[in-house]
Amino acid sequence: MSRYETIGLATGAPLPEGVYFVDTFDWGVRKGENGNPDVTLGVNIPVLAWSTPVKLLGARVQLLAALPALEVGVQGRDHTSGLYNPFLAGQLAWDLGNGFGASYLLGIYLPVGNKLGFDTTSINQRFAVSYTGDDWNLTANAIYGIATRKSSRTVNPDFLNIDLTAAKSVGKWSVGPVGFASFDLNRPVAGYRKQEQVALGGLVGYNFDQLILQAYLTSTVHQENYGGNDTRAWGRLILPF
């Protein structure tokens, strides 16, 4: 699954109290190298987020649930689609003043029985800092994924992902560069080739007051053991209730 659905969001800043629906979707092609086939991947990640009135350790308590879906195609071979691992999480988000915020999220991906998702539970921790003053969204977000166990079907390494956003709002528009990097941290089985990649791109968004739309495009600038470079188009809608 795409692990970069947090790009473009001020994940370090607490949300105003309320319930939010956030749907992030993307589609892209990884061009095969050295005889490898092209691979297409489509992802849809609907998230329901509740920014509660509860405070803990000075932070706002926020609850999140997601039910991602994937569709994968391998050139000349196979195409399949279905649900990915459901995600449940709790988050503490601190308002540090002067436009600065920080957050910590602890979540789990629950196992599924299809070939698109993992048949094991994995732990997801996220650490983010944001500056949202002066109509900016300057955010750095780190995601640390931990595989809880191995299985005969799942090859799931621990990983570290980092995504960056530097968007400026001008009126109802927002625009700016984005980027992400991902790194496997271990070898879950003998002979596993650890993967890493870095991608850069740009974001544009528009605020309709009761609905926010965003779009961004990313392209790989460095990769190891992914079999080729990846170009992806992303979209997002944010609907506060």
XYZ file of C-alpha atoms in Angstrom:
241
model
C 0.000 0.000 0.000
C 1.024 3.581 -0.446
C 2.422 4.842 2.844
C 2.356 8.510 1.874
C -1.277 9.438 2.399
C -0.236 12.054 4.986
C 1.446 14.303 2.390
C -0.220 17.719 2.279
C -1.849 17.426 5.715
C -0.760 19.459 8.742
C -0.485 16.278 10.790
C 1.416 17.982 13.613
C -1.386 20.471 14.362
C -4.475 19.546 16.414
C -7.732 19.589 14.486
C -10.580 21.795 15.682
C -13.053 19.707 17.648
C -15.366 17.753 15.361
C -15.647 14.856 12.917
C -13.878 14.809 9.551
C -14.039 12.625 6.459
C -10.776 12.551 4.504
C -10.459 10.532 1.295
C -7.058 10.233 -0.372
C -6.738 8.441 -3.686
C -3.904 7.985 -6.153
C -2.869 6.084 -9.238
C 0.529 5.614 -10.774
C 2.890 3.511 -12.854
C 6.250 2.087 -11.862
C 8.218 1.675 -15.090
C 10.054 -1.639 -15.074
C 13.807 -1.726 -15.597
C 16.139 -4.531 -16.689
C 13.309 -6.562 -18.169
C 10.906 -6.082 -15.266
C 7.247 -5.450 -16.264
C 5.490 -2.151 -15.620
C 3.326 -2.187 -12.491
C 0.267 0.011 -11.963
C -1.115 0.694 -8.496
C -4.318 2.474 -7.540
C -5.097 3.288 -3.910
C -8.143 4.715 -2.155
C -7.911 5.531 1.559
C -11.133 6.776 3.192
C -10.486 7.982 6.750
C -12.921 8.992 9.456
C -11.285 11.232 12.068
C -12.794 12.430 15.356
C -11.107 15.325 17.113
C -12.572 14.803 20.562
C -13.100 17.393 23.326
C -10.810 15.282 25.558
C -7.381 16.575 26.574
C -4.563 14.314 27.796
C -1.148 15.590 28.864
C -2.144 18.932 27.356
C -2.859 17.371 23.961
C -6.121 16.947 22.088
C -7.153 13.294 21.765
C -7.980 12.328 18.166
C -9.285 8.979 16.899
C -8.931 7.671 13.345
C -10.202 4.704 11.328
C -9.454 3.825 7.703
C -10.511 1.114 5.264
C -8.071 1.257 2.324
C -8.648 -0.435 -1.032
C -6.122 -1.318 -3.751
C -5.999 -2.298 -7.378
C -2.765 -3.676 -8.807
C -1.865 -4.544 -12.374
C 1.307 -6.234 -13.649
C 1.964 -5.671 -17.344
C 0.982 -8.727 -19.371
C 0.369 -10.876 -16.299
C -2.314 -10.092 -13.749
C -4.733 -7.524 -12.387
C -6.469 -7.693 -9.034
C -8.295 -5.431 -6.608
C -9.680 -5.617 -3.092
C -9.464 -4.318 0.451
C -6.188 -3.640 2.225
C -5.590 -3.931 5.971
C -8.055 -1.836 8.055
C -6.378 0.817 10.211
C -7.314 2.013 13.722
C -5.398 4.690 15.613
C -5.354 7.149 18.477
C -3.417 10.405 18.352
C -2.268 13.090 20.770
C -1.859 16.530 19.157
C -0.337 19.491 20.998
C -0.833 23.182 20.201
C 2.585 24.628 21.125
C 1.605 28.229 20.367
C 2.788 30.738 17.754
C 1.576 28.474 14.946
C 3.570 25.397 15.996
C 2.147 21.965 16.756
C 3.338 18.415 17.348
C 1.607 15.044 17.433
C 2.136 11.378 18.221
C -0.044 8.633 16.743
C -0.201 4.956 17.696
C -2.153 2.672 15.387
C -2.506 -0.874 14.122
C -3.163 -2.418 10.728
C -5.438 -5.428 11.226
C -4.802 -8.636 9.222
C -6.809 -9.590 6.134
C -7.112 -12.869 4.275
C -6.629 -11.715 0.669
C -3.444 -11.526 -1.401
C -3.314 -7.718 -1.469
C -2.981 -7.173 2.272
C -0.871 -8.673 5.027
C -2.152 -11.633 7.045
C -0.416 -10.255 10.131
C -1.003 -7.294 12.436
C 1.472 -4.423 12.202
C 2.049 -1.503 14.557
C 2.242 2.031 13.180
C 3.737 4.988 15.049
C 3.750 8.500 13.625
C 5.557 11.607 14.826
C 4.802 14.978 13.226
C 5.618 18.658 13.647
C 3.794 21.467 11.849
C 3.926 25.216 11.482
C 0.574 26.633 10.355
C 1.076 30.347 10.993
C 1.154 33.077 8.329
C -0.940 30.912 5.932
C 1.769 28.237 5.750
C 1.629 24.485 6.148
C 5.182 23.420 6.918
C 5.011 19.805 8.080
C 7.482 16.986 8.655
C 5.956 13.589 9.373
C 7.771 10.351 10.242
C 6.085 6.928 10.187
C 7.667 3.937 11.911
C 6.107 0.597 11.003
C 6.743 -2.578 13.004
C 5.827 -6.073 11.784
C 4.620 -8.061 14.796
C 5.326 -11.528 13.387
C 6.269 -13.434 10.247
C 3.989 -15.751 8.310
C 4.376 -18.139 5.418
C 2.653 -15.636 3.086
C 3.734 -12.229 4.362
C 7.108 -10.611 3.745
C 6.685 -7.458 5.790
C 9.805 -5.576 6.961
C 9.924 -2.874 9.573
C 10.123 0.485 7.813
C 10.654 4.211 8.222
C 8.824 6.735 6.034
C 9.301 10.490 6.016
C 7.088 12.977 4.182
C 7.479 16.743 3.893
C 5.040 19.498 2.925
C 5.737 23.207 2.359
C 2.460 24.709 1.127
C 1.498 28.394 1.155
C -2.124 29.562 1.106
C -3.031 32.571 -1.037
C -6.715 33.323 -0.642
C -8.545 30.043 -1.116
C -5.653 28.469 -3.032
C -2.650 26.623 -1.612
C 0.455 25.540 -3.478
C 3.897 24.210 -2.693
C 6.462 21.410 -2.975
C 6.093 18.004 -1.329
C 8.301 14.946 -1.005
C 8.666 11.599 0.681
C 11.248 8.923 1.406
C 10.893 5.328 2.574
C 13.417 2.859 3.959
C 13.201 -0.805 4.932
C 14.880 -1.269 8.311
C 15.432 -5.030 8.386
C 15.353 -8.230 6.337
C 12.300 -10.307 7.336
C 13.595 -13.384 5.470
C 16.990 -14.550 4.304
C 17.968 -13.036 0.980
C 15.450 -10.181 1.205
C 16.658 -7.121 -0.702
C 15.957 -4.021 1.380
C 14.085 -1.317 -0.515
C 14.342 2.456 -0.359
C 13.059 5.340 -2.442
C 12.833 9.123 -2.554
C 10.204 11.065 -4.526
C 9.528 14.775 -5.047
C 6.575 16.694 -6.414
C 4.172 19.602 -6.062
C 0.764 20.208 -4.499
C -2.152 22.494 -5.290
C -5.334 22.850 -3.249
C -8.544 24.873 -3.070
C -10.693 25.606 -0.020
C -14.448 25.718 -0.689
C -15.077 26.536 3.023
C -17.080 23.340 3.665
C -14.900 21.213 1.385
C -11.163 21.209 0.716
C -9.727 19.641 -2.444
C -6.055 18.865 -3.014
C -4.060 17.359 -5.859
C -0.388 16.540 -6.072
C 2.024 14.775 -8.400
C 5.148 12.896 -7.286
C 7.951 11.196 -9.169
C 10.813 8.989 -7.981
C 14.266 10.578 -7.940
C 16.013 7.645 -6.239
C 15.117 3.995 -5.672
C 16.742 0.708 -4.773
C 15.205 -2.736 -5.353
C 11.780 -1.454 -6.427
C 12.421 -2.479 -10.033
C 11.918 0.971 -11.546
C 10.881 4.584 -11.038
C 7.351 5.522 -10.015
C 5.186 8.481 -11.093
C 1.950 8.996 -9.157
C -1.022 11.377 -9.344
C -2.840 12.024 -6.053
C -6.135 13.596 -5.077
C -7.811 14.316 -1.752
C -11.052 15.689 -0.393
C -11.508 16.868 3.188
C -15.049 17.241 4.488
C -15.586 18.478 8.054
C -18.932 17.685 9.668
